[in-house]
């Protein structure tokens, strides 16, 4: 009799473990399906570029650039924060919802009074399924020793550079 109870207990334990694993697998599959559905209806951020390369900028040149952000999701996108890695980089963004299929511009201003390399990041937080996203700016600010007028360098990403000597 004791053997029968032990065997039945063992069979029941093994069966419950097997069913528990099956239930976990079903639950995990169900969660993954719900997550995919949820993400497919959520807003989604897509940028025209993830990095803006100023190239070489002369001291006190124009440190402005823009990133175009498109909501490719199915719900309105709300940008809750755009935070830069340094006080020398100031982002500006819309507080209004970006409707599905529409775009907005995130403007970034870098203070070019700082001589040296540029390598800064801006983190965008929103209600999108791929939030947060990080965009970057890079380049180099050089001292304007010749006091040359500053012009835009179209090849370097519309960045100001010293005019060539004539």
Short mmCIF file of C-alpha atoms in Angstrom, two decimals:
data_model
loop_
_atom_site.label_atom_id
_atom_site.label_comp_id
_atom_site.label_asym_id
_atom_site.label_seq_id
_atom_site.Cartn_x
_atom_site.Cartn_y
_atom_site.Cartn_z
CA UNK A 1 0.00 0.00 0.00
CA UNK A 2 2.80 2.43 0.90
CA UNK A 3 4.50 1.69 -2.42
CA UNK A 4 1.28 2.50 -4.28
CA UNK A 5 0.90 5.83 -2.47
CA UNK A 6 4.54 6.74 -3.13
CA UNK A 7 4.23 5.81 -6.80
CA UNK A 8 0.97 7.75 -7.20
CA UNK A 9 2.51 10.77 -5.44
CA UNK A 10 5.51 10.62 -7.75
CA UNK A 11 3.30 10.34 -10.87
CA UNK A 12 1.14 13.25 -9.70
CA UNK A 13 4.17 15.41 -8.95
CA UNK A 14 5.73 14.63 -12.34
CA UNK A 15 2.42 15.31 -14.11
CA UNK A 16 1.90 18.63 -12.31
CA UNK A 17 5.46 19.71 -13.16
CA UNK A 18 4.88 18.84 -16.83
CA UNK A 19 1.56 20.73 -16.89
CA UNK A 20 3.14 23.69 -15.10
CA UNK A 21 5.87 23.85 -17.76
CA UNK A 22 3.23 23.66 -20.52
CA UNK A 23 1.21 26.40 -18.81
CA UNK A 24 4.33 28.56 -18.50
CA UNK A 25 5.09 28.03 -22.18
CA UNK A 26 1.53 29.00 -23.10
CA UNK A 27 1.67 32.02 -20.81
CA UNK A 28 5.02 33.10 -22.29
CA UNK A 29 3.72 32.66 -25.85
CA UNK A 30 0.59 34.58 -24.95
CA UNK A 31 2.64 37.37 -23.38
CA UNK A 32 4.88 37.57 -26.46
CA UNK A 33 1.83 37.73 -28.75
CA UNK A 34 0.26 40.46 -26.62
CA UNK A 35 3.55 42.34 -26.56
CA UNK A 36 3.82 42.18 -30.36
CA UNK A 37 0.22 43.36 -30.71
CA UNK A 38 0.79 46.13 -28.18
CA UNK A 39 3.96 47.26 -29.95
CA UNK A 40 2.33 47.12 -33.37
CA UNK A 41 -0.31 49.64 -32.22
CA UNK A 42 2.07 51.82 -30.21
CA UNK A 43 3.82 54.92 -31.55
CA UNK A 44 7.28 54.26 -33.01
CA UNK A 45 10.13 56.76 -33.46
CA UNK A 46 12.16 56.78 -36.69
CA UNK A 47 14.86 59.38 -37.29
CA UNK A 48 16.27 60.67 -40.58
CA UNK A 49 19.72 60.20 -39.01
CA UNK A 50 21.05 59.07 -35.64
CA UNK A 51 24.30 61.10 -35.80
CA UNK A 52 24.94 64.63 -37.02
CA UNK A 53 28.58 65.20 -37.96
CA UNK A 54 29.46 68.90 -37.93
CA UNK A 55 32.90 68.17 -39.31
CA UNK A 56 35.08 71.13 -38.36
CA UNK A 57 33.40 74.20 -36.91
CA UNK A 58 35.24 77.38 -36.18
CA UNK A 59 34.98 78.90 -32.71
CA UNK A 60 31.69 80.77 -32.18
CA UNK A 61 30.28 79.32 -35.43
CA UNK A 62 26.74 78.05 -35.92
CA UNK A 63 26.35 74.93 -33.76
CA UNK A 64 22.75 74.30 -34.74
CA UNK A 65 21.45 71.15 -36.38
CA UNK A 66 18.15 69.32 -36.78
CA UNK A 67 16.95 65.74 -36.54
CA UNK A 68 13.68 64.84 -38.26
CA UNK A 69 11.59 62.38 -36.26
CA UNK A 70 8.67 60.50 -37.84
CA UNK A 71 5.98 58.60 -35.93
CA UNK A 72 5.62 55.36 -37.92
CA UNK A 73 3.35 53.78 -35.31
CA UNK A 74 -0.44 53.74 -35.15
CA UNK A 75 -0.99 55.96 -32.09
CA UNK A 76 0.01 59.58 -31.34
CA UNK A 77 3.62 59.99 -30.21
CA UNK A 78 4.23 62.17 -27.16
CA UNK A 79 7.79 63.30 -26.47
CA UNK A 80 8.12 63.62 -22.71
CA UNK A 81 11.80 64.61 -22.51
CA UNK A 82 14.91 65.34 -24.55
CA UNK A 83 17.94 65.36 -22.31
CA UNK A 84 21.48 66.17 -23.41
CA UNK A 85 24.64 64.68 -21.96
CA UNK A 86 26.06 68.15 -21.27
CA UNK A 87 24.89 71.71 -20.62
CA UNK A 88 26.72 72.84 -23.76
CA UNK A 89 24.15 70.98 -25.89
CA UNK A 90 20.57 72.25 -25.79
CA UNK A 91 17.74 70.32 -27.48
CA UNK A 92 14.39 71.86 -28.42
CA UNK A 93 11.32 69.72 -29.20
CA UNK A 94 7.57 69.93 -29.62
CA UNK A 95 5.25 69.32 -26.70
CA UNK A 96 2.33 68.62 -29.06
CA UNK A 97 1.50 65.00 -29.99
CA UNK A 98 2.97 63.78 -33.28
CA UNK A 99 0.21 61.94 -35.08
CA UNK A 100 0.83 58.65 -36.92
CA UNK A 101 2.65 59.26 -40.20
CA UNK A 102 3.60 62.81 -39.25
CA UNK A 103 7.04 64.22 -38.53
CA UNK A 104 8.56 66.78 -36.21
CA UNK A 105 11.99 68.33 -35.84
CA UNK A 106 14.25 68.13 -32.82
CA UNK A 107 16.56 71.13 -32.92
CA UNK A 108 19.95 70.87 -31.22
CA UNK A 109 22.20 73.82 -30.44
CA UNK A 110 25.84 73.20 -29.48
CA UNK A 111 27.82 76.04 -27.86
CA UNK A 112 30.80 76.44 -30.18
CA UNK A 113 32.69 78.64 -27.74
CA UNK A 114 34.26 75.42 -26.43
CA UNK A 115 37.38 74.48 -28.42
CA UNK A 116 38.00 70.77 -29.07
CA UNK A 117 36.19 67.62 -30.10
CA UNK A 118 32.40 67.32 -30.00
CA UNK A 119 30.89 64.01 -28.93
CA UNK A 120 27.53 64.56 -27.24
CA UNK A 121 24.30 62.61 -26.97
CA UNK A 122 20.66 63.55 -26.64
CA UNK A 123 18.25 60.99 -25.16
CA UNK A 124 14.64 61.20 -26.29
CA UNK A 125 12.00 59.72 -23.98
CA UNK A 126 8.44 59.18 -25.19
CA UNK A 127 5.47 56.82 -25.16
CA UNK A 128 6.89 54.96 -28.20
CA UNK A 129 7.55 51.24 -28.08
CA UNK A 130 11.22 51.92 -28.91
CA UNK A 131 11.73 54.60 -26.25
CA UNK A 132 14.20 55.84 -25.17
CA UNK A 133 16.28 56.63 -28.26
CA UNK A 134 19.67 58.35 -28.33
CA UNK A 135 20.84 60.66 -31.10
CA UNK A 136 24.38 62.06 -31.26
CA UNK A 137 26.35 65.04 -32.48
CA UNK A 138 30.03 64.95 -33.25
CA UNK A 139 32.73 67.09 -34.83
CA UNK A 140 35.46 69.45 -33.76
CA UNK A 141 35.54 73.13 -32.81
CA UNK A 142 38.75 74.89 -33.81
CA UNK A 143 40.01 78.27 -32.72
CA UNK A 144 39.46 80.94 -35.36
CA UNK A 145 43.01 82.34 -35.31
CA UNK A 146 42.77 84.19 -38.63
CA UNK A 147 39.56 85.99 -37.69
CA UNK A 148 38.23 84.80 -41.02
CA UNK A 149 34.53 85.13 -41.75
CA UNK A 150 32.62 81.93 -41.08
CA UNK A 151 30.66 80.17 -43.84
CA UNK A 152 28.71 76.94 -44.09
CA UNK A 153 30.57 73.75 -44.97
CA UNK A 154 27.95 71.94 -47.07
CA UNK A 155 30.01 68.74 -47.36
CA UNK A 156 30.48 68.46 -43.57
CA UNK A 157 26.77 68.58 -42.79
CA UNK A 158 26.08 72.31 -43.11
CA UNK A 159 28.64 73.30 -40.55
CA UNK A 160 30.46 76.62 -40.37
CA UNK A 161 34.13 76.68 -41.33
CA UNK A 162 36.69 79.39 -41.97
CA UNK A 163 36.64 80.89 -45.44
CA UNK A 164 39.60 79.83 -47.59
CA UNK A 165 42.47 82.29 -47.92
CA UNK A 166 42.62 84.02 -51.31
#
